[in-house]
Amino acid sequence: MPIAATNDFVVKFANINGSGSASANELFARSILRMGVPVASRNIFPSNIQGLPTWYEVRVSGDGWLGRRGGVDLMVAMNPQTWDKDIGEIEPGGYLLYDSTKPLTTQKTREDITLLGVPLTTLSNSLEGTIPRERQLLRNVIYLGALSSLLGFETSVVEVLIKEQFPGKDKLIKLNMKAIELGHDYAEKNLKGLCKLKVVRSDKVGNRIFIGGNDAAGLGCVYGGATVCAWYPITPSTSLAEAFTAHCKAYRVDPQTKENKFAIVQAEDEIAAIGMVIGANWNGARAFTATSGPGISLMQEFFGLAYYAEIPAVVFDIQRGGPSTGMPTRTQQSDLLLAAYASHGDTKHVLIFPQDPKESFEFAAQAFDLAERLQTPVFVMMDLDIGMNDWLVDPLQWDDSRAYDRGKVMTAEELDAGKLFARYLDVDGDAIPYRTLPGTHPTKGTYFTRGSSHNAYAVYSESGKDYTDVMQRLLRKFETAKSLVPAPVIRAAKEETRWGVIYFGSTSVAMDEALDSLEKQGLHLDACRVRAFPFADAVTDFIAAHDQVFVVEQNRDAQLLKLIVNECAIDPARFISILHYDGAPVTARFIISAIAERMTVVRKEAAE
């Protein structure tokens, strides 16, 4: 039986990188949004420039689920190289849209799917006054027109989007609309009634926006007071630095003098980039870098300097598949241990875990307050799924009355008043010392910034006691951080349960759907979304309140679980790992299957 669904299905586009399909596929997602129906899109692309397979997956979800569901209901197959794989992903009863200019002779098909042939090449060749490259690009627009007929979304919505995409380019607008018309009319005449998937106008999108995490984080840096960015290009973090540049040009240029109120440096490598960031922060600026796992590896020694010399710094780690070059255009959550203990010797760094672009904006701004308050590096642990995909989120908000937390910075007036200054002395009991900024006072408040062993007065010392005093204070400062970092989000099940689940970051959207589905199956779990390291006491309390706790994460080695066991001294036997690390975002179906299977086995054993 053909799948029949309204506002609840998955469409996947299989294309070739460099074929110009990206804009058409994005037009499809945005057209559904404009009809008030929530969508979740995922771009799956290769790390080379041109020629390899690329996919774009759009989940249409009237219920508002924003994680990947798993499975494909309608495949638009435009790449002969991946034909068999693409056909295999279609759910029984699903649909296949393909270019029927040439008959299917050698390609494999399936009897349990509906074929939707559209002669895309023939139709594109019929567009007068076009060159071959234009016709190749317009094939993608023609299948968008066919989909508008098959699924029932409005071509008028597509027209508005095309006009927004090509403002003032009437010839290009007319050509694209002609391509839409060709695809729509062909499907109306030849395929009407074959597809039972439908889009019906709704009001479930509301005032939400469609934005990527790197763009949102770049804007968060501007709102968070950052004026310096030093970076080296690396997928998938490059667009964060580029977004910051664009936002600075919009908001950090003096309207009268046209003078830039920011400094953005593309360094010669990652090592130079983090060195510049640390230098700028030491000098009183708010500075950051954006990188990924390989960059974090290269920056290790400088992280140790910032930790030990107690210099603020903000680092965005947009995680990708590793190790080594790994899968540079695939997503993972596999840098936790690398970042948490970055550098040689005994170090512990603050990590914060946004779940989507909205929190990426909020946590980006908060990271600068945390870094200066704690005088230490702060890592914003995003990933490719958040950073490079557009997400449907509530509008970004900012409190204009919010003041930046610069931490304990001693002023010239305080120094003149005789206030004691000792750079690494804990005078308030929170293990955070006072600092001065260069130029604060002509004669007072100076000190030598040291990466070598020192005492509380920043004086070089090889005394074992001086060294251990500083290192113990740094541990106490890490304890202080627990009360400052974003608190975990605890969600209680509708029924009392001894089962719990812990998760973080981009896993959250799939986890929300999984919890809802499991609950409908009578499988109840309390949930804890971890939003920062060090872990708040609420995390250990949550674990203690449950007999068994699932830990869901997107890496091979259960890095979050290991971090919890290591830092909270909890018996590993209390935990059950749910691990997903194939480079694609985890699906709700994967989580539901893994948790339900385990809970069912335990229930059966208990009954016996």
XYZ file of C-alpha atoms in Angstrom:
608
model
C 0.000 0.000 0.000
C 1.342 3.467 -0.868
C 2.153 5.578 2.158
C -0.520 8.191 2.812
C 0.366 11.064 5.140
C -0.387 14.728 5.592
C 2.279 17.073 6.977
C 4.227 14.080 8.307
C 6.818 12.561 5.971
C 10.461 12.651 4.895
C 11.704 13.766 1.482
C 15.332 13.172 0.512
C 17.137 14.622 -2.484
C 20.060 12.635 -3.909
C 22.239 14.896 -6.054
C 25.821 15.381 -7.213
C 27.987 17.991 -5.499
C 28.397 20.965 -7.812
C 25.153 20.355 -9.711
C 23.513 23.484 -8.325
C 20.838 21.555 -6.456
C 21.373 23.186 -3.061
C 19.330 26.315 -3.731
C 16.393 24.355 -5.203
C 16.378 21.905 -2.303
C 16.470 24.744 0.199
C 13.611 26.412 -1.693
C 11.595 23.251 -1.120
C 12.163 23.361 2.645
C 11.407 27.066 2.882
C 8.249 26.711 0.784
C 6.836 24.210 3.284
C 7.757 26.560 6.125
C 5.962 29.443 4.416
C 2.854 27.276 4.448
C 3.094 27.164 8.229
C 4.300 23.562 8.457
C 7.461 22.856 10.516
C 10.401 21.221 8.747
C 13.796 19.934 9.814
C 16.457 19.923 7.094
C 19.823 18.163 7.009
C 22.489 18.752 4.365
C 24.790 15.759 3.825
C 27.683 16.724 1.592
C 31.173 15.493 0.667
C 34.448 17.152 1.602
C 35.654 17.526 -1.984
C 34.676 20.444 -4.203
C 32.721 18.727 -6.973
C 31.567 15.397 -8.307
C 30.771 13.272 -5.241
C 27.278 12.422 -3.943
C 25.363 14.887 -1.824
C 22.008 14.530 -0.095
C 19.502 16.947 1.379
C 16.906 15.525 3.732
C 13.752 17.381 4.704
C 11.489 16.125 7.418
C 8.003 17.606 7.236
C 6.490 17.389 10.703
C 3.157 18.901 11.543
C 3.766 17.846 15.148
C 6.923 19.943 15.220
C 9.564 17.227 15.696
C 12.886 18.659 14.542
C 15.253 15.695 14.809
C 15.885 13.148 12.087
C 13.166 10.511 12.069
C 14.957 7.843 10.042
C 13.719 6.356 6.770
C 12.638 8.129 3.577
C 9.087 8.386 2.229
C 9.885 10.161 -1.050
C 13.299 10.014 -2.727
C 14.249 12.444 -5.492
C 16.999 10.408 -7.169
C 19.219 12.555 -9.383
C 22.517 10.684 -9.016
C 22.983 7.421 -10.984
C 26.055 6.573 -8.872
C 23.993 6.230 -5.686
C 20.824 4.858 -7.271
C 20.830 1.472 -5.511
C 21.618 2.995 -2.115
C 18.953 5.671 -2.534
C 16.307 3.162 -3.639
C 17.146 1.022 -0.627
C 16.397 3.847 1.832
C 12.799 4.279 0.733
C 10.187 2.965 3.157
C 7.850 0.216 1.846
C 4.993 2.010 0.131
C 7.164 5.056 -0.529
C 7.815 7.024 -3.695
C 10.659 7.589 -6.142
C 10.852 10.723 -8.299
C 13.433 10.399 -11.086
C 14.398 11.794 -14.498
C 12.432 9.676 -17.002
C 13.967 11.272 -20.091
C 15.586 7.879 -20.696
C 13.640 4.716 -19.812
C 14.677 2.684 -16.785
C 16.549 -0.244 -18.320
C 19.570 -1.031 -16.173
C 18.600 0.629 -12.883
C 17.069 -1.517 -10.204
C 13.616 -0.619 -8.902
C 11.316 -2.055 -6.268
C 7.814 -3.406 -6.561
C 6.767 -1.946 -3.215
C 7.354 1.707 -4.167
C 5.573 4.061 -6.571
C 7.625 5.419 -9.485
C 7.127 9.080 -10.328
C 8.921 9.670 -13.614
C 9.399 13.258 -14.817
C 11.420 13.906 -18.032
C 13.523 16.590 -16.376
C 16.221 16.758 -19.053
C 13.694 16.962 -21.885
C 11.762 19.686 -20.103
C 14.890 21.703 -19.291
C 16.068 21.449 -22.916
C 12.772 22.996 -23.976
C 13.570 26.251 -22.179
C 14.453 28.657 -24.956
C 17.486 30.950 -24.780
C 19.331 28.895 -22.163
C 22.855 27.509 -22.222
C 23.749 23.938 -21.119
C 24.853 24.980 -17.604
C 21.602 26.871 -17.058
C 19.579 23.883 -18.235
C 21.431 21.641 -15.771
C 20.606 24.019 -12.932
C 16.985 24.397 -14.011
C 16.414 20.625 -13.906
C 16.479 21.028 -10.135
C 13.868 23.784 -10.289
C 11.680 21.653 -12.560
C 11.559 18.816 -10.014
C 10.613 21.413 -7.413
C 7.668 22.351 -9.636
C 6.704 18.680 -9.960
C 6.800 18.309 -6.190
C 4.520 21.317 -5.793
C 1.886 19.388 -7.750
C 2.536 15.972 -6.190
C 2.555 17.236 -2.591
C 0.122 20.106 -3.039
C 2.164 23.031 -1.797
C 1.468 26.386 -3.382
C 3.517 27.609 -6.368
C 2.680 31.178 -5.326
C 4.778 30.588 -2.192
C 7.675 29.389 -4.346
C 7.343 32.472 -6.545
C 7.638 34.792 -3.542
C 10.767 32.960 -2.394
C 12.325 33.115 -5.863
C 11.683 36.858 -6.004
C 13.331 37.238 -2.601
C 16.310 35.180 -3.774
C 16.822 37.179 -6.992
C 15.702 40.729 -6.186
C 15.616 42.976 -9.255
C 16.628 40.149 -11.630
C 13.390 39.887 -13.578
C 14.795 37.701 -16.365
C 16.125 35.156 -13.878
C 12.871 35.202 -11.914
C 10.832 34.548 -15.069
C 13.131 31.706 -16.131
C 12.891 29.988 -12.735
C 9.122 30.405 -12.627
C 8.869 28.941 -16.128
C 10.828 25.909 -14.889
C 8.475 25.610 -11.895
C 5.506 25.786 -14.270
C 6.926 23.072 -16.568
C 7.415 20.633 -13.688
C 4.079 21.445 -12.084
C 2.102 21.109 -15.324
C 3.758 17.822 -16.280
C 2.966 16.302 -12.893
C -0.619 17.614 -13.051
C -1.196 15.969 -16.423
C 0.698 12.706 -15.951
C 1.094 11.905 -12.245
C -2.007 13.295 -10.585
C -3.261 11.183 -7.710
C -0.239 8.869 -7.593
C 1.371 10.435 -4.524
C -0.535 10.223 -1.245
C 1.841 12.502 0.664
C 0.341 15.953 1.095
C 1.198 19.355 2.511
C -1.730 21.279 3.943
C -1.390 24.872 5.107
C -1.056 25.138 8.880
C -0.083 27.599 11.597
C 2.442 25.480 13.502
C 5.544 27.511 12.540
C 4.369 30.656 14.312
C 7.009 33.367 14.630
C 9.930 30.951 14.688
C 12.962 31.556 12.497
C 15.055 29.258 10.284
C 18.742 29.749 11.079
C 22.009 27.837 11.296
C 24.012 27.484 14.493
C 27.215 29.066 13.167
C 25.321 32.151 12.033
C 23.535 32.387 15.384
C 26.767 31.888 17.341
C 28.537 34.546 15.275
C 25.766 36.990 16.161
C 25.974 35.874 19.799
C 29.651 36.816 19.812
C 28.757 40.343 18.696
C 26.088 40.666 21.390
C 28.482 39.114 23.901
C 30.964 41.933 23.363
C 33.567 40.161 21.245
C 35.722 42.533 19.195
C 38.527 40.167 18.130
C 38.381 36.912 16.191
C 41.499 35.002 15.137
C 40.869 31.837 13.175
C 42.103 29.434 10.558
C 39.652 27.917 8.043
C 38.450 24.404 8.858
C 35.178 22.630 8.149
C 32.673 22.910 9.779
C 33.632 26.067 11.725
C 34.564 28.467 8.925
C 31.071 29.875 8.504
C 31.033 30.952 12.174
C 33.993 33.297 11.639
C 32.444 34.448 8.360
C 29.127 35.138 10.098
C 30.901 37.120 12.824
C 32.614 39.157 10.104
C 29.303 39.918 8.408
C 27.596 40.862 11.677
C 30.533 43.075 12.693
C 30.300 44.938 9.400
C 26.623 45.517 10.135
C 26.899 46.423 13.819
C 30.513 47.285 14.704
C 31.330 50.058 12.234
C 31.231 53.638 13.556
C 28.378 55.352 11.662
C 30.185 58.690 11.553
C 33.839 57.807 10.963
C 33.160 54.444 9.234
C 35.959 53.065 11.404
C 35.855 49.344 12.175
C 35.404 48.594 15.864
C 36.631 45.034 15.467
C 39.663 43.022 14.406
C 39.354 39.762 12.483
C 42.540 37.906 11.584
C 42.788 34.821 9.413
C 45.945 33.402 10.949
C 48.577 31.260 9.254
C 47.489 28.244 11.306
C 45.449 27.221 14.342
C 48.382 27.644 16.719
C 48.833 31.263 15.729
C 45.091 31.843 15.965
C 44.767 30.737 19.590
C 47.931 32.643 20.494
C 46.374 35.841 19.161
C 43.151 35.131 21.038
C 44.974 34.665 24.333
C 47.034 37.813 23.759
C 43.953 39.876 22.962
C 42.074 38.603 26.023
C 45.108 39.271 28.261
C 45.035 42.825 26.934
C 41.374 43.281 27.901
C 39.542 42.535 24.651
C 36.904 39.859 24.309
C 38.384 37.489 21.738
C 37.602 34.024 20.384
C 38.509 31.427 17.815
C 36.357 28.942 15.919
C 37.754 25.557 14.955
C 37.096 21.817 14.967
C 38.788 18.713 16.394
C 42.079 18.915 14.440
C 42.427 22.560 15.437
C 41.798 21.720 19.098
C 44.613 19.150 18.832
C 47.040 21.762 17.511
C 46.134 24.371 20.139
C 46.863 22.162 23.157
C 49.966 23.922 24.524
C 48.316 27.335 24.399
C 45.280 25.992 26.277
C 47.633 24.987 29.076
C 49.104 28.490 29.133
C 45.685 30.142 29.363
C 44.577 27.710 32.078
C 47.702 28.092 34.224
C 48.294 31.815 33.656
C 44.503 32.320 34.081
C 43.734 34.229 30.916
C 40.179 34.297 29.541
C 39.562 32.808 26.090
C 36.530 31.523 24.192
C 36.865 28.596 21.817
C 34.111 27.311 19.545
C 34.596 23.639 18.703
C 32.260 22.704 15.858
C 32.768 18.962 16.146
C 33.081 16.645 13.165
C 33.953 13.006 12.568
C 37.469 11.965 13.612
C 40.128 10.880 14.314
C 42.720 12.496 12.004
C 40.976 14.011 8.978
C 38.152 11.565 9.638
C 34.862 12.693 8.146
C 35.211 16.474 7.887
C 31.682 17.008 6.585
C 29.899 14.662 8.982
C 28.738 15.299 12.515
C 29.842 13.770 15.835
C 30.120 14.620 19.522
C 33.605 13.201 19.835
C 35.813 16.000 21.203
C 34.592 16.008 24.810
C 37.580 14.345 26.427
C 39.987 16.181 24.127
C 38.584 19.571 25.171
C 37.871 18.813 28.836
C 41.495 17.908 29.600
C 43.226 19.836 26.803
C 46.987 20.357 27.179
C 49.655 18.423 29.043
C 49.749 18.208 32.821
C 46.687 18.526 35.029
C 44.065 20.696 33.344
C 40.294 20.930 33.413
C 38.365 23.219 31.130
C 34.845 24.572 31.170
C 32.646 23.156 28.387
C 29.144 24.327 27.486
C 26.744 22.361 25.276
C 24.103 24.262 23.282
C 21.323 22.109 21.847
C 20.366 24.239 18.824
C 21.060 27.594 17.114
C 19.045 29.543 19.696
C 21.194 28.241 22.543
C 24.264 28.685 20.328
C 23.438 32.400 20.267
C 22.789 32.537 24.008
C 25.757 30.398 25.051
C 28.108 32.261 22.706
C 27.365 35.488 24.537
C 27.467 33.805 27.941
C 30.834 32.186 27.193
C 32.587 35.562 27.296
C 31.106 36.341 30.712
C 32.164 32.926 31.982
C 35.674 33.208 30.568
C 36.269 36.589 32.193
C 34.540 35.726 35.452
C 36.562 32.522 35.798
C 39.710 33.781 34.014
C 40.034 30.601 32.005
C 39.320 29.146 28.551
C 35.684 28.276 27.901
C 34.797 25.835 25.120
C 31.453 26.092 23.322
C 30.925 22.519 22.123
C 28.726 22.616 19.047
C 28.802 20.171 16.119
C 28.295 20.142 12.360
C 24.606 19.309 12.678
C 23.959 22.448 14.722
C 26.534 24.631 13.005
C 25.933 24.019 9.297
C 22.238 23.106 9.131
C 19.279 25.468 9.374
C 17.021 24.812 12.356
C 13.555 26.076 13.209
C 13.909 27.886 16.541
C 12.243 30.610 18.569
C 13.442 34.134 17.746
C 16.788 35.114 19.231
C 16.312 37.476 22.163
C 18.570 39.891 24.003
C 18.045 41.938 27.157
C 19.367 45.428 26.385
C 19.799 46.097 30.097
C 22.188 43.164 30.453
C 25.675 44.200 31.586
C 28.816 42.265 30.714
C 30.438 40.379 33.587
C 34.106 41.356 33.329
C 34.963 39.453 36.494
C 37.477 40.589 39.071
C 39.326 43.415 37.332
C 41.041 45.800 39.750
C 40.751 49.468 38.825
C 43.279 52.295 39.159
C 41.105 53.836 41.893
C 41.205 50.615 43.932
C 44.969 50.403 43.531
C 45.381 54.040 44.606
C 43.179 53.342 47.611
C 45.728 50.752 48.756
C 43.735 47.612 47.914
C 46.010 44.584 48.034
C 46.852 43.183 44.613
C 48.417 39.766 44.269
C 47.708 38.256 40.876
C 47.123 34.666 41.963
C 45.872 35.165 45.530
C 42.448 33.926 46.590
C 41.071 36.720 48.763
C 37.328 36.023 48.491
C 37.212 32.278 49.025
C 35.914 31.464 45.541
C 39.422 30.643 44.247
C 39.210 33.410 41.632
C 41.990 36.002 42.017
C 41.936 39.631 40.906
C 43.611 40.738 37.710
C 44.607 44.041 36.195
C 44.599 45.032 32.565
C 47.656 46.549 30.854
C 47.781 50.311 31.337
C 45.433 50.332 34.314
C 47.893 52.272 36.482
C 51.309 53.811 35.688
C 53.086 52.237 38.679
C 50.772 49.797 40.453
C 49.115 46.516 39.639
C 51.775 45.203 37.287
C 52.796 41.568 37.269
C 54.670 39.054 35.124
C 52.334 36.677 33.294
C 53.822 33.242 33.719
C 53.315 29.870 32.139
C 56.010 28.556 34.473
C 55.475 27.689 38.131
C 54.715 30.677 40.309
C 53.411 31.655 43.700
C 50.337 33.695 44.594
C 52.221 36.928 43.801
C 53.127 35.837 40.232
C 56.743 35.391 41.288
C 58.668 32.524 39.702
C 58.965 29.669 42.164
C 59.965 26.025 42.078
C 58.734 25.470 45.613
C 56.560 22.391 45.774
C 54.219 24.143 48.178
C 53.790 27.180 45.939
C 53.053 24.936 42.977
C 50.536 22.743 44.793
C 48.834 25.784 46.328
C 48.186 27.219 42.872
C 47.060 23.888 41.438
C 44.681 23.236 44.327
C 43.211 26.704 43.956
C 42.608 26.018 40.266
C 40.649 22.910 41.301
C 38.584 24.986 43.726
C 37.942 27.513 40.982
C 36.601 24.677 38.854
C 34.180 23.900 41.699
C 33.102 27.550 41.680
C 32.345 27.184 37.979
C 29.573 24.676 38.790
C 27.347 27.483 40.040
C 28.032 29.720 37.032
C 27.695 27.460 33.982
C 24.288 26.636 32.421
C 22.357 24.298 34.708
C 21.114 20.901 33.492
C 17.523 20.625 32.310
C 15.623 17.909 34.194
C 12.424 16.435 32.795
C 10.334 14.161 35.000
C 8.386 11.279 33.487
C 4.617 11.201 33.882
C 4.919 8.120 36.063
C 7.437 7.356 38.778
C 10.390 5.434 37.374
C 13.806 4.121 38.339
C 15.047 4.595 34.777
C 16.805 7.748 33.652
C 18.485 9.072 30.525
C 21.263 11.644 30.115
C 22.054 13.380 26.837
C 23.388 16.686 25.520
C 23.755 19.011 22.544
C 22.205 18.264 19.155
C 20.966 14.853 20.362
C 18.219 16.726 22.200
C 15.725 17.077 19.349
C 15.744 13.346 18.563
C 15.689 12.581 22.289
C 12.581 14.718 22.864
C 10.687 12.740 20.244
C 12.017 9.428 21.539
C 10.866 10.191 25.089
C 7.387 11.039 23.829
C 7.177 7.807 21.808
C 8.537 5.633 24.624
C 6.029 7.139 27.010
C 3.207 6.146 24.656
C 4.583 2.594 24.795
C 4.399 2.677 28.587
C 8.183 3.016 28.940
C 8.845 5.913 31.294
C 12.180 7.616 31.834
C 13.219 10.725 33.697
C 15.547 12.806 31.537
C 18.541 15.046 32.227
C 19.984 17.251 29.491
C 23.511 18.161 30.490
C 24.420 21.694 29.407
C 27.876 22.148 30.877
C 31.021 20.670 32.360
C 31.843 20.801 35.281
C 28.711 18.887 36.113
C 26.310 20.516 38.539
C 25.376 18.614 41.681
C 21.948 18.135 40.118
C 23.518 15.716 37.626
C 24.941 13.442 40.341
C 21.669 13.712 42.264
C 19.786 12.642 39.138
C 22.004 9.592 38.701
C 21.706 8.646 42.357
C 17.904 8.716 42.101
C 17.828 5.990 39.409
C 18.840 2.352 39.270
C 19.842 2.499 35.620
C 20.711 5.518 33.494
C 21.031 5.522 29.724
C 23.648 7.898 28.312
C 22.934 8.818 24.704
C 25.769 10.374 22.718
C 27.181 10.557 19.217
C 30.643 9.042 19.520
C 32.199 5.581 19.717
C 33.888 5.704 23.098
C 31.066 6.922 25.372
C 32.952 10.113 26.148
C 30.235 11.821 28.184
C 29.754 8.654 30.235
C 33.499 8.420 30.872
C 33.609 12.070 31.896
C 30.766 11.526 34.372
C 32.330 8.378 35.816
C 35.725 10.053 36.100
C 34.526 13.316 37.622
C 31.627 12.129 39.754
C 33.139 8.823 40.993
C 30.059 6.786 40.052
C 30.006 3.041 39.422
C 29.972 2.493 35.631
C 27.545 -0.398 36.133
C 24.766 2.134 36.715
C 24.992 3.304 33.110
C 23.901 1.928 29.744
C 25.517 3.500 26.705
C 23.497 4.326 23.597
C 26.101 5.238 20.986
C 25.614 6.525 17.442
C 28.587 7.653 15.348
C 28.114 7.006 11.622
C 28.412 10.725 10.856
C 24.699 11.364 10.327
C 22.651 12.964 13.115
C 21.114 10.394 15.432
C 17.476 9.541 14.729
C 14.551 9.208 17.086
C 13.974 5.702 15.729
C 17.500 4.643 16.687
C 17.108 5.909 20.258
C 13.634 4.425 20.676
C 14.749 1.000 19.447
C 17.872 0.892 21.630
C 16.136 1.998 24.830
C 12.938 -0.017 24.318
C 14.903 -3.189 23.640
C 16.907 -2.849 26.850
C 13.945 -1.895 29.044
C 11.849 -4.752 27.643
C 14.598 -7.292 28.384
C 14.921 -6.065 31.972
C 11.151 -6.156 32.463
C 11.029 -9.704 31.137
C 13.870 -10.809 33.408
C 12.132 -9.231 36.409
C 8.885 -11.002 35.579
C 10.627 -14.375 35.413
